[in-house]
Short mmCIF file of C-alpha atoms and ligand atoms in Angstrom, two decimals:
data_model
loop_
_atom_site.label_atom_id
_atom_site.label_comp_id
_atom_site.label_asym_id
_atom_site.label_seq_id
_atom_site.Cartn_x
_atom_site.Cartn_y
_atom_site.Cartn_z
CA UNK A 113 0.00 0.00 0.00
CA UNK A 114 1.30 3.44 -0.80
CA UNK A 115 0.67 6.30 1.54
CA UNK A 116 -0.23 8.72 -1.19
CA UNK A 117 -3.85 8.93 -0.21
CA UNK A 118 -2.76 10.05 3.24
CA UNK A 119 -0.27 12.54 1.87
CA UNK A 120 -3.07 14.43 0.18
CA UNK A 121 -4.02 16.14 3.39
CA UNK A 122 -7.28 17.97 3.76
CA UNK A 123 -7.20 20.12 0.66
CA UNK A 124 -10.04 19.88 -1.82
CA UNK A 125 -9.42 16.94 -4.18
CA UNK A 126 -10.56 16.48 -7.76
CA UNK A 127 -12.77 13.46 -8.40
CA UNK A 128 -10.03 11.99 -10.62
CA UNK A 129 -7.33 12.54 -7.99
CA UNK A 130 -9.49 10.83 -5.39
CA UNK A 131 -10.18 7.90 -7.71
CA UNK A 132 -6.49 7.50 -8.52
CA UNK A 133 -5.55 7.54 -4.82
CA UNK A 134 -8.21 4.92 -4.07
CA UNK A 135 -7.01 2.77 -6.95
CA UNK A 136 -3.50 2.65 -5.53
CA UNK A 137 -4.80 1.57 -2.18
CA UNK A 138 -6.27 -1.73 -3.37
CA UNK A 139 -3.63 -3.42 -5.50
CA UNK A 140 -4.55 -7.04 -4.88
CA UNK A 141 -7.83 -8.86 -5.07
CA UNK A 142 -9.35 -11.08 -2.42
CA UNK A 143 -8.58 -14.82 -2.43
CA UNK A 144 -10.42 -17.26 -4.69
CA UNK A 145 -12.90 -19.99 -3.86
CA UNK A 146 -14.24 -22.80 -6.04
CA UNK A 147 -17.96 -22.82 -6.76
CA UNK A 148 -20.28 -24.94 -8.87
CA UNK A 149 -21.26 -23.06 -12.02
CA UNK A 150 -24.86 -22.98 -10.78
CA UNK A 151 -23.76 -20.81 -7.83
CA UNK A 152 -21.42 -18.50 -9.73
CA UNK A 153 -23.82 -15.95 -11.26
CA UNK A 154 -22.55 -12.35 -10.88
CA UNK A 155 -19.30 -13.49 -9.27
CA UNK A 156 -15.90 -12.62 -10.75
CA UNK A 157 -13.52 -15.16 -12.35
CA UNK A 158 -10.30 -15.45 -10.36
CA UNK A 159 -8.22 -16.80 -13.24
CA UNK A 160 -8.49 -16.83 -17.02
CA UNK A 161 -10.49 -19.60 -18.66
CA UNK A 162 -8.69 -21.61 -21.36
CA UNK A 163 -11.01 -23.79 -23.41
CA UNK A 164 -10.34 -27.53 -22.98
CA UNK A 165 -12.28 -28.36 -26.16
CA UNK A 166 -13.31 -27.06 -29.55
CA UNK A 167 -16.82 -25.61 -29.59
CA UNK A 168 -18.50 -26.93 -31.59
CA UNK A 169 -16.62 -30.16 -31.08
CA UNK A 170 -17.21 -31.36 -34.69
CA UNK A 171 -17.96 -29.61 -37.94
CA UNK A 172 -21.74 -29.88 -38.19
CA UNK A 173 -24.87 -28.85 -40.06
CA UNK A 174 -26.37 -25.42 -39.36
CA UNK A 175 -29.64 -26.38 -41.10
CA UNK A 176 -31.86 -29.39 -41.68
CA UNK A 177 -31.22 -30.69 -45.22
CA UNK A 178 -28.63 -32.81 -46.98
CA UNK A 179 -24.84 -32.89 -46.65
CA UNK A 180 -22.60 -33.59 -49.64
CA UNK A 181 -19.16 -32.98 -51.10
CA UNK A 182 -18.88 -29.95 -53.42
CA UNK A 183 -19.54 -29.67 -56.34
CA UNK A 184 -23.26 -30.43 -55.92
CA UNK A 185 -24.79 -32.46 -58.74
CA UNK A 186 -28.32 -31.51 -59.92
CA UNK A 187 -29.63 -34.74 -58.50
CA UNK A 188 -28.03 -36.84 -55.79
CA UNK A 189 -28.69 -40.22 -54.13
CA UNK A 190 -29.31 -40.21 -50.36
CA UNK A 191 -27.20 -42.95 -48.80
CA UNK A 192 -28.12 -42.40 -45.16
CA UNK A 193 -29.63 -40.22 -42.40
CA UNK A 194 -27.59 -38.42 -39.74
CA UNK A 195 -29.49 -37.15 -36.73
CA UNK A 196 -28.05 -34.81 -34.09
CA UNK A 197 -26.16 -36.92 -31.56
CA UNK A 198 -25.23 -39.59 -34.13
CA UNK A 199 -22.45 -40.05 -36.68
CA UNK A 200 -22.42 -41.40 -40.24
CA UNK A 201 -20.15 -44.42 -40.01
CA UNK A 202 -18.21 -44.16 -43.29
CA UNK A 203 -16.68 -41.41 -45.48
CA UNK A 204 -19.05 -39.93 -48.04
CA UNK A 205 -18.10 -40.58 -51.70
CA UNK A 206 -18.29 -37.81 -54.29
CA UNK A 207 -21.79 -37.75 -55.82
CA UNK A 208 -23.45 -39.06 -52.62
CA UNK A 209 -25.44 -37.21 -49.97
CA UNK A 210 -26.93 -37.95 -46.57
CA UNK A 211 -29.98 -36.29 -45.08
CA UNK A 212 -28.86 -34.42 -41.97
CA UNK A 213 -30.45 -32.49 -39.08
CA UNK A 214 -29.20 -29.28 -37.46
CA UNK A 215 -26.24 -29.94 -35.17
CA UNK A 216 -25.44 -33.40 -36.58
CA UNK A 217 -21.74 -33.90 -37.47
CA UNK A 218 -20.90 -33.76 -41.17
CA UNK A 219 -19.71 -37.12 -42.53
CA UNK A 220 -16.04 -37.25 -43.50
CA UNK A 221 -15.80 -36.00 -47.10
CA UNK A 222 -18.85 -33.70 -46.91
CA UNK A 223 -18.32 -29.93 -46.86
CA UNK A 224 -21.68 -28.37 -47.83
CA UNK A 225 -25.23 -28.49 -46.46
CA UNK A 226 -28.23 -27.72 -48.64
CA UNK A 227 -31.34 -26.88 -46.69
CA UNK A 228 -34.71 -28.55 -47.13
CA UNK A 229 -36.26 -25.48 -48.70
CA UNK A 230 -33.84 -25.75 -51.63
CA UNK A 231 -34.59 -29.42 -52.29
CA UNK A 232 -37.13 -31.72 -53.84
CA UNK A 233 -36.83 -35.11 -52.19
CA UNK A 234 -38.18 -38.30 -53.72
CA UNK A 235 -38.32 -40.34 -50.54
CA UNK A 236 -39.13 -43.82 -51.99
CA UNK A 237 -36.35 -43.44 -54.58
CA UNK A 238 -33.95 -41.94 -51.97
CA UNK A 239 -33.05 -39.13 -54.41
CA UNK A 240 -32.77 -35.35 -53.83
CA UNK A 241 -32.95 -32.72 -56.59
CA UNK A 242 -31.53 -29.27 -55.95
CA UNK A 243 -33.78 -26.32 -56.80
CA UNK A 244 -32.13 -23.09 -57.87
CA UNK A 245 -28.68 -24.65 -57.95
CA UNK A 246 -27.25 -21.18 -58.69
CA UNK A 247 -28.09 -20.16 -55.10
CA UNK A 248 -26.06 -22.99 -53.62
CA UNK A 249 -22.46 -22.29 -52.71
CA UNK A 250 -19.58 -24.38 -51.46
CA UNK A 251 -19.34 -24.69 -47.68
CA UNK A 252 -22.75 -23.15 -46.97
CA UNK A 253 -24.71 -23.93 -43.80
CA UNK A 254 -21.75 -25.56 -42.10
CA UNK A 255 -20.50 -24.74 -38.58
CA UNK A 256 -16.83 -25.54 -38.28
CA UNK A 257 -15.23 -27.28 -35.32
CA UNK A 258 -13.83 -24.65 -32.96
CA UNK A 259 -15.43 -21.68 -34.76
CA UNK A 260 -17.16 -20.50 -31.58
CA UNK A 261 -14.28 -21.24 -29.18
CA UNK A 262 -11.08 -22.99 -30.25
CA UNK A 263 -9.47 -25.54 -27.96
CA UNK A 264 -6.57 -23.92 -26.06
CA UNK A 265 -7.80 -20.38 -26.69
CA UNK A 266 -8.70 -17.94 -23.95
CA UNK A 267 -12.46 -18.02 -23.56
CA UNK A 268 -12.53 -15.35 -20.82
CA UNK A 269 -9.92 -13.27 -19.01
CA UNK A 270 -9.49 -13.20 -15.23
CA UNK A 271 -11.65 -10.49 -13.73
CA UNK A 272 -14.74 -11.31 -15.82
CA UNK A 273 -17.99 -10.82 -13.93
CA UNK A 274 -20.16 -13.79 -14.82
CA UNK A 275 -23.38 -12.76 -16.51
CA UNK A 276 -25.82 -15.29 -17.99
CA UNK A 277 -23.95 -15.36 -21.32
CA UNK A 278 -20.68 -16.17 -19.53
CA UNK A 279 -22.31 -18.98 -17.56
CA UNK A 280 -23.73 -20.41 -20.79
CA UNK A 281 -20.37 -20.25 -22.54
CA UNK A 282 -18.53 -21.89 -19.61
CA UNK A 283 -21.11 -24.67 -19.60
CA UNK A 284 -20.64 -25.11 -23.37
CA UNK A 285 -16.97 -25.84 -22.62
CA UNK A 286 -18.00 -28.62 -20.26
CA UNK A 287 -16.93 -26.65 -17.20
CA UNK A 288 -19.08 -27.31 -14.13
CA UNK A 289 -17.16 -25.43 -11.45
CA UNK A 290 -15.10 -22.24 -11.45
CA UNK A 291 -12.61 -20.37 -9.27
CA UNK A 292 -14.20 -17.04 -8.37
CA UNK A 293 -13.04 -14.31 -6.02
CA UNK A 294 -14.64 -14.71 -2.63
CA UNK A 295 -17.35 -12.23 -1.70
CA UNK A 296 -16.09 -9.03 -0.09
CA UNK A 297 -17.35 -8.81 3.50
CA UNK A 298 -18.69 -5.33 4.01
CA UNK A 299 -19.77 -3.93 7.35
CA UNK A 300 -22.31 -1.11 7.21
CA UNK A 301 -24.15 1.06 9.66
CA UNK A 302 -26.14 4.30 9.68
CA UNK A 303 -25.50 7.04 12.20
CA UNK A 304 -27.67 9.77 13.65
CA UNK A 305 -29.82 10.36 16.71
CA UNK A 306 -32.70 11.22 14.37
CA UNK A 307 -32.34 8.15 12.16
CA UNK A 308 -35.21 5.71 12.77
CA UNK A 309 -35.72 2.08 11.81
CA UNK A 310 -38.52 1.68 9.23
CA UNK A 311 -41.47 0.00 10.95
CA UNK A 312 -40.95 1.96 14.15
CA UNK A 313 -42.81 5.10 15.15
CA UNK A 314 -41.22 8.24 13.76
CA UNK A 315 -40.38 10.76 16.48
CA UNK A 316 -40.90 14.53 16.26
CA UNK A 317 -37.46 15.15 14.77
CA UNK A 318 -36.97 11.73 13.25
CA UNK A 319 -36.20 10.57 9.73
CA UNK A 320 -36.42 7.00 8.53
CA UNK A 321 -33.19 5.23 7.67
CA UNK A 322 -33.03 5.11 3.88
CA UNK A 323 -29.29 4.75 3.46
CA UNK A 324 -28.76 1.24 4.77
CA UNK A 325 -31.39 -0.03 2.36
CA UNK A 326 -30.02 1.62 -0.77
CA UNK A 327 -26.51 0.57 0.32
CA UNK A 328 -27.60 -3.02 0.86
CA UNK A 329 -29.18 -3.09 -2.59
CA UNK A 330 -26.02 -1.86 -4.29
CA UNK A 331 -23.77 -4.16 -2.24
CA UNK A 332 -25.93 -7.17 -3.04
CA UNK A 333 -25.79 -6.32 -6.74
CA UNK A 334 -21.99 -6.35 -6.44
CA UNK A 335 -21.99 -9.77 -4.80
CA UNK A 336 -20.93 -8.62 -1.32
CA UNK A 337 -21.60 -10.33 1.99
CA UNK A 338 -23.18 -7.72 4.24
CA UNK A 339 -22.63 -7.37 7.96
CA UNK A 340 -25.33 -4.87 8.91
CA UNK A 341 -24.86 -3.25 12.33
CA UNK A 342 -28.05 -1.19 12.04
CA UNK A 343 -28.34 2.38 13.31
CA UNK A 344 -25.90 3.92 15.77
CA UNK A 345 -26.62 7.05 17.77
CA UNK A 346 -24.22 10.00 17.52
CA UNK A 347 -22.00 8.74 20.35
CA UNK A 348 -18.33 8.71 19.36
CA UNK A 349 -17.49 5.94 21.83
CA UNK A 350 -20.09 3.51 20.49
CA UNK A 351 -19.18 4.33 16.92
CA UNK A 352 -15.48 3.84 17.61
CA UNK A 353 -16.19 0.44 19.18
CA UNK A 354 -18.27 -0.58 16.17
CA UNK A 355 -15.49 0.47 13.79
CA UNK A 356 -12.85 -1.33 15.85
CA UNK A 357 -14.94 -4.50 15.83
CA UNK A 358 -15.59 -4.24 12.08
CA UNK A 359 -11.88 -3.72 11.39
CA UNK A 360 -11.14 -7.23 12.68
CA UNK A 361 -13.47 -8.99 10.25
CA UNK A 362 -14.49 -6.84 7.31
CA UNK A 363 -12.86 -6.24 3.93
CA UNK A 364 -14.47 -2.81 3.87
CA UNK A 365 -16.51 -0.64 6.21
CA UNK A 366 -19.14 1.82 5.00
CA UNK A 367 -21.10 4.22 7.18
CA UNK A 368 -23.42 7.10 6.38
CA UNK A 369 -23.88 10.40 8.18
CA UNK A 370 -21.83 12.09 10.85
CA UNK A 371 -18.97 13.25 8.69
CA UNK A 372 -19.87 16.92 8.37
CA UNK A 373 -18.02 19.34 10.59
CA UNK A 374 -20.97 19.90 12.88
CA UNK A 375 -21.13 18.92 16.53
CA UNK A 376 -21.86 15.28 15.75
CA UNK A 377 -18.74 14.98 13.66
CA UNK A 378 -17.32 11.75 15.06
CA UNK A 379 -15.34 10.44 12.15
CA UNK A 380 -12.13 12.32 12.72
CA UNK A 381 -12.06 11.41 16.39
CA UNK A 382 -12.86 7.76 15.81
CA UNK A 383 -10.36 7.38 13.00
CA UNK A 384 -7.64 9.11 14.95
CA UNK A 385 -7.77 6.35 17.56
CA UNK A 386 -8.21 3.23 15.42
CA UNK A 387 -7.13 4.13 11.90
CA UNK A 388 -6.07 6.85 9.56
CA UNK A 389 -8.09 9.42 7.71
CA UNK A 390 -7.13 9.69 4.03
CA UNK A 391 -9.07 12.51 2.48
CA UNK A 392 -12.46 13.86 3.03
CA UNK A 393 -13.05 16.84 0.78
CA UNK A 394 -13.79 16.05 -2.84
CA UNK A 395 -14.83 18.67 -5.38
CA UNK A 396 -18.17 17.17 -6.35
CA UNK A 397 -21.86 17.67 -5.77
CA UNK A 398 -23.63 15.92 -4.27
CA UNK A 399 -21.06 14.08 -2.22
CA UNK A 400 -19.53 16.36 0.29
CA UNK A 401 -18.48 15.60 2.94
CA UNK A 402 -17.01 12.19 2.27
CA UNK A 403 -14.43 10.57 4.48
CA UNK A 404 -12.04 7.89 3.45
CA UNK A 405 -9.49 6.10 5.57
CA UNK A 406 -8.22 2.76 6.77
CA UNK A 407 -9.02 0.92 9.99
CA UNK A 408 -7.10 -1.37 12.29
CA UNK A 409 -3.86 -3.29 11.83
CA UNK A 410 -4.86 -4.70 8.46
CA UNK A 411 -5.74 -1.27 7.05
CA UNK A 412 -9.33 -2.12 6.14
CA UNK A 413 -10.71 0.51 3.72
CA UNK A 414 -13.32 2.73 5.34
CA UNK A 415 -15.83 5.06 3.66
CA UNK A 416 -17.70 7.58 5.74
CA UNK A 417 -20.39 8.57 3.26
CA UNK A 418 -22.51 11.70 3.65
CA UNK A 419 -25.89 11.44 5.37
CA UNK A 420 -28.05 12.71 2.53
CA UNK A 421 -29.54 9.73 0.70
CA UNK A 422 -28.80 10.90 -2.85
CA UNK A 423 -25.22 11.76 -1.88
CA UNK A 424 -24.86 8.24 -0.44
CA UNK A 425 -25.85 6.64 -3.71
CA UNK A 426 -23.79 8.98 -5.90
CA UNK A 427 -20.62 8.60 -3.82
CA UNK A 428 -21.09 4.84 -3.64
CA UNK A 429 -21.44 4.58 -7.41
CA UNK A 430 -18.43 6.82 -8.11
CA UNK A 431 -15.97 5.78 -5.37
CA UNK A 432 -17.03 2.70 -3.44
CA UNK A 433 -18.07 0.71 -6.49
CA UNK A 434 -14.66 0.88 -8.27
CA UNK A 435 -12.89 -0.17 -5.08
CA UNK A 436 -15.23 -3.11 -4.43
CA UNK A 437 -14.77 -4.20 -8.02
CA UNK A 438 -10.95 -3.97 -7.69
CA UNK A 439 -11.15 -6.09 -4.53
CA UNK A 440 -12.90 -8.66 -6.71
CA UNK A 441 -10.35 -8.44 -9.51
CA UNK A 442 -12.27 -6.21 -11.92
CA UNK A 443 -9.32 -3.87 -12.31
CA UNK A 444 -10.26 -2.25 -15.59
CA UNK A 445 -13.81 -1.34 -14.63
CA UNK A 446 -15.10 2.11 -15.58
CA UNK A 447 -18.63 3.45 -15.51
CA UNK A 448 -20.42 3.41 -18.86
CA UNK A 449 -20.56 6.94 -20.28
CA UNK A 450 -22.56 8.28 -23.20
CA UNK A 451 -22.76 11.68 -24.83
CA UNK A 452 -26.22 13.22 -24.96
CA UNK A 453 -27.83 16.48 -25.99
CA UNK A 454 -28.95 18.51 -22.97
CA UNK A 455 -32.61 19.35 -23.50
CA UNK A 456 -32.49 22.11 -20.91
CA UNK A 457 -30.00 24.36 -19.17
CA UNK A 458 -28.27 22.80 -16.15
CA UNK A 459 -26.58 24.51 -13.28
CA UNK A 460 -23.01 23.54 -12.51
CA UNK A 461 -20.01 25.22 -11.01
CA UNK A 462 -16.55 25.17 -12.56
CA UNK A 463 -13.95 23.43 -10.41
CA UNK A 464 -16.25 20.66 -9.22
CA UNK A 465 -18.06 17.73 -10.81
CA UNK A 466 -21.84 18.06 -10.66
CA UNK A 467 -23.95 14.94 -10.82
CA UNK A 468 -27.57 15.61 -11.74
CA UNK A 469 -30.19 12.92 -11.82
CA UNK A 470 -31.30 12.63 -15.43
CA UNK A 471 -33.77 10.99 -17.78
CA UNK A 472 -32.47 10.11 -21.21
CA UNK A 473 -34.38 9.18 -24.33
CA UNK A 474 -33.64 8.60 -28.00
CA UNK A 475 -35.42 10.82 -30.54
CA UNK A 476 -36.83 9.75 -33.91
CA UNK A 477 -33.49 10.45 -35.59
CA UNK A 478 -31.63 8.17 -33.15
CA UNK A 479 -30.01 10.97 -31.12
CA UNK A 480 -29.65 10.63 -27.38
CA UNK A 481 -31.18 13.43 -25.29
CA UNK A 482 -31.21 14.02 -21.56
CA UNK A 483 -33.06 16.26 -19.13
CA UNK A 484 -32.78 16.60 -15.38
CA UNK A 485 -35.38 15.18 -12.99
CA UNK A 486 -36.30 18.55 -11.53
CA UNK A 487 -35.07 19.80 -8.17
CA UNK A 488 -31.65 18.32 -7.44
CA UNK A 489 -31.66 18.46 -3.63
CA UNK A 490 -29.36 15.76 -2.30
CA UNK A 491 -31.97 14.66 0.22
CA UNK A 492 -34.56 13.91 -2.48
CA UNK A 493 -34.35 10.22 -3.13
CA UNK A 494 -37.39 10.50 -5.41
CA UNK A 495 -35.03 12.11 -7.95
CA UNK A 496 -33.09 8.82 -8.09
CA UNK A 497 -36.33 6.91 -8.56
CA UNK A 498 -37.44 9.19 -11.42
CA UNK A 499 -34.01 9.02 -13.09
CA UNK A 500 -32.50 6.49 -15.46
CA UNK A 501 -29.01 8.03 -15.41
CA UNK A 502 -26.61 10.42 -13.71
CA UNK A 503 -25.62 13.46 -15.74
CA UNK A 504 -21.93 14.11 -15.11
CA UNK A 505 -20.87 17.71 -15.67
CA UNK A 506 -17.08 17.73 -15.59
CA UNK A 507 -15.14 20.05 -13.37
CA UNK A 508 -13.80 22.11 -16.29
CA UNK A 509 -17.38 23.16 -17.13
CA UNK A 510 -19.70 25.64 -15.52
CA UNK A 511 -23.39 26.03 -16.43
CA UNK A 512 -24.61 23.96 -19.37
CA UNK A 513 -26.87 25.60 -21.96
CA UNK A 514 -29.73 23.75 -23.66
CA UNK A 515 -28.49 22.04 -26.83
CA UNK A 516 -24.95 21.45 -25.53
CA UNK A 517 -23.52 17.96 -25.24
CA UNK A 518 -23.21 16.43 -21.78
CA UNK A 519 -21.91 13.14 -20.43
CA UNK A 520 -24.25 10.72 -18.76
CA UNK A 521 -23.76 7.50 -16.83
CA UNK A 522 -26.75 5.24 -17.53
CA UNK A 523 -28.16 3.33 -14.58
CA UNK A 524 -27.03 -0.25 -14.87
CA UNK A 525 -26.32 -3.30 -12.75
CA UNK A 526 -26.53 -1.51 -9.39
CA UNK A 527 -29.27 1.02 -9.97
P1 LIG B 77 -25.26 14.19 8.53
O1 LIG B 77 -24.18 14.02 7.51
O2 LIG B 77 -25.23 13.17 9.60
O3 LIG B 77 -25.27 15.59 9.05
O4 LIG B 77 -26.62 13.99 7.74
C1 LIG B 77 -27.02 14.85 6.69
C2 LIG B 77 -28.51 14.69 6.42
O5 LIG B 77 -28.80 13.34 6.02
C3 LIG B 77 -29.39 14.95 7.62
O6 LIG B 77 -30.54 15.61 7.19
C4 LIG B 77 -29.72 13.56 8.12
O7 LIG B 77 -30.92 13.52 8.84
C5 LIG B 77 -29.81 12.78 6.85
N1 LIG B 77 -29.53 11.37 7.08
C6 LIG B 77 -28.46 10.89 7.76
N2 LIG B 77 -28.48 9.54 7.80
C7 LIG B 77 -29.59 9.16 7.12
C8 LIG B 77 -30.17 7.89 6.80
N3 LIG B 77 -29.58 6.76 7.19
N4 LIG B 77 -31.30 7.88 6.06
C9 LIG B 77 -31.88 9.02 5.65
N5 LIG B 77 -31.37 10.23 5.91
C10 LIG B 77 -30.24 10.33 6.65
MG1 LIG B 78 -25.96 12.76 11.30
#
């Protein structure tokens, strides 16, 4: 681990600087564990996957029809039937054909499949006549051995998150168990005397705990194991004990609230006794204040996210997500970004990155447009519910005029 993220002090950091410092902090991924393929959805491959076989295993028919050796005669005798799962026992001679079904291996000597629709078959005489012979070409309707995945080739690199298509491909290689990175263990808790458990009666000055639920949803989508400590009151001692406990068992600790410099600001005190504070002022909105540090002897990464629910989600998506993915071996991960036409003016200040909640759509000419969801208060979680993307207005830009191009990050796996 380098100390660079601690050398940055308390000055205001750019989003990119903060991301780079975080990236340096987690250089190695968590250890691997072996899982049956049926339990590996959404997990990340620990090593690359080299194909043990050709897929398809044999050159085979892509259509129902007849298989023959080119050139195709106008009329050809049918000397056998090959069904999927069976083989024709002898080499095919020139001028012979077999009827064949999709997926059945081509007999030795055959190189072309002519589909049913191009044939007239005289079944009793076992003869096929080719209609429109000018439309038939050598090698048509044949799938070659290894054309999907060749034996010995790399089917997937290490660090691949296994979506349904990956699971299907691994299965097609005959693989029934895989080495995946073990789930990150993430301890979370909310803080605040006013923060109330949903289901309980809301006090005069209370607010229901939204953050643990949005955090849990995002952590689950990233395949994490969650250790949920609930809601802690603004008592530095209790919070310090919870952090100290978490530092002995978690791969990461995430809290929300209590990081602003008000009277309930416990993070600096707690971290001073059991860890180190890295940086906590990032030039972005929403998202300030955000604390980052490490806890305990093993330097467990710690995020003290803001209290406001939108800020929690935005900072998680921008900062926590890349780190959790690195811990799982997804080193090259970046958020998806698209360019879109701003359909309305948007407020932004130069020198900081503004994230607006946005709704994109594609117009009749195929151009991508985006508008904001209305008021952008960082306590308004309804803006996240109305949105289908975050609009990212870079720090070099100030206000955006209608018609200008802006970047957006579409909601995806986590949102
Ligand atoms: P803080 O950073 O603790 O000052 O919190 C900033 C704002 O976020 C305050 O209005 C808090 O009431 C609110 N807040 C803090 N934690 C939560 C939570 N878990 N769920 C919903 N709102 C919260
Ligand atoms: Mg608070």
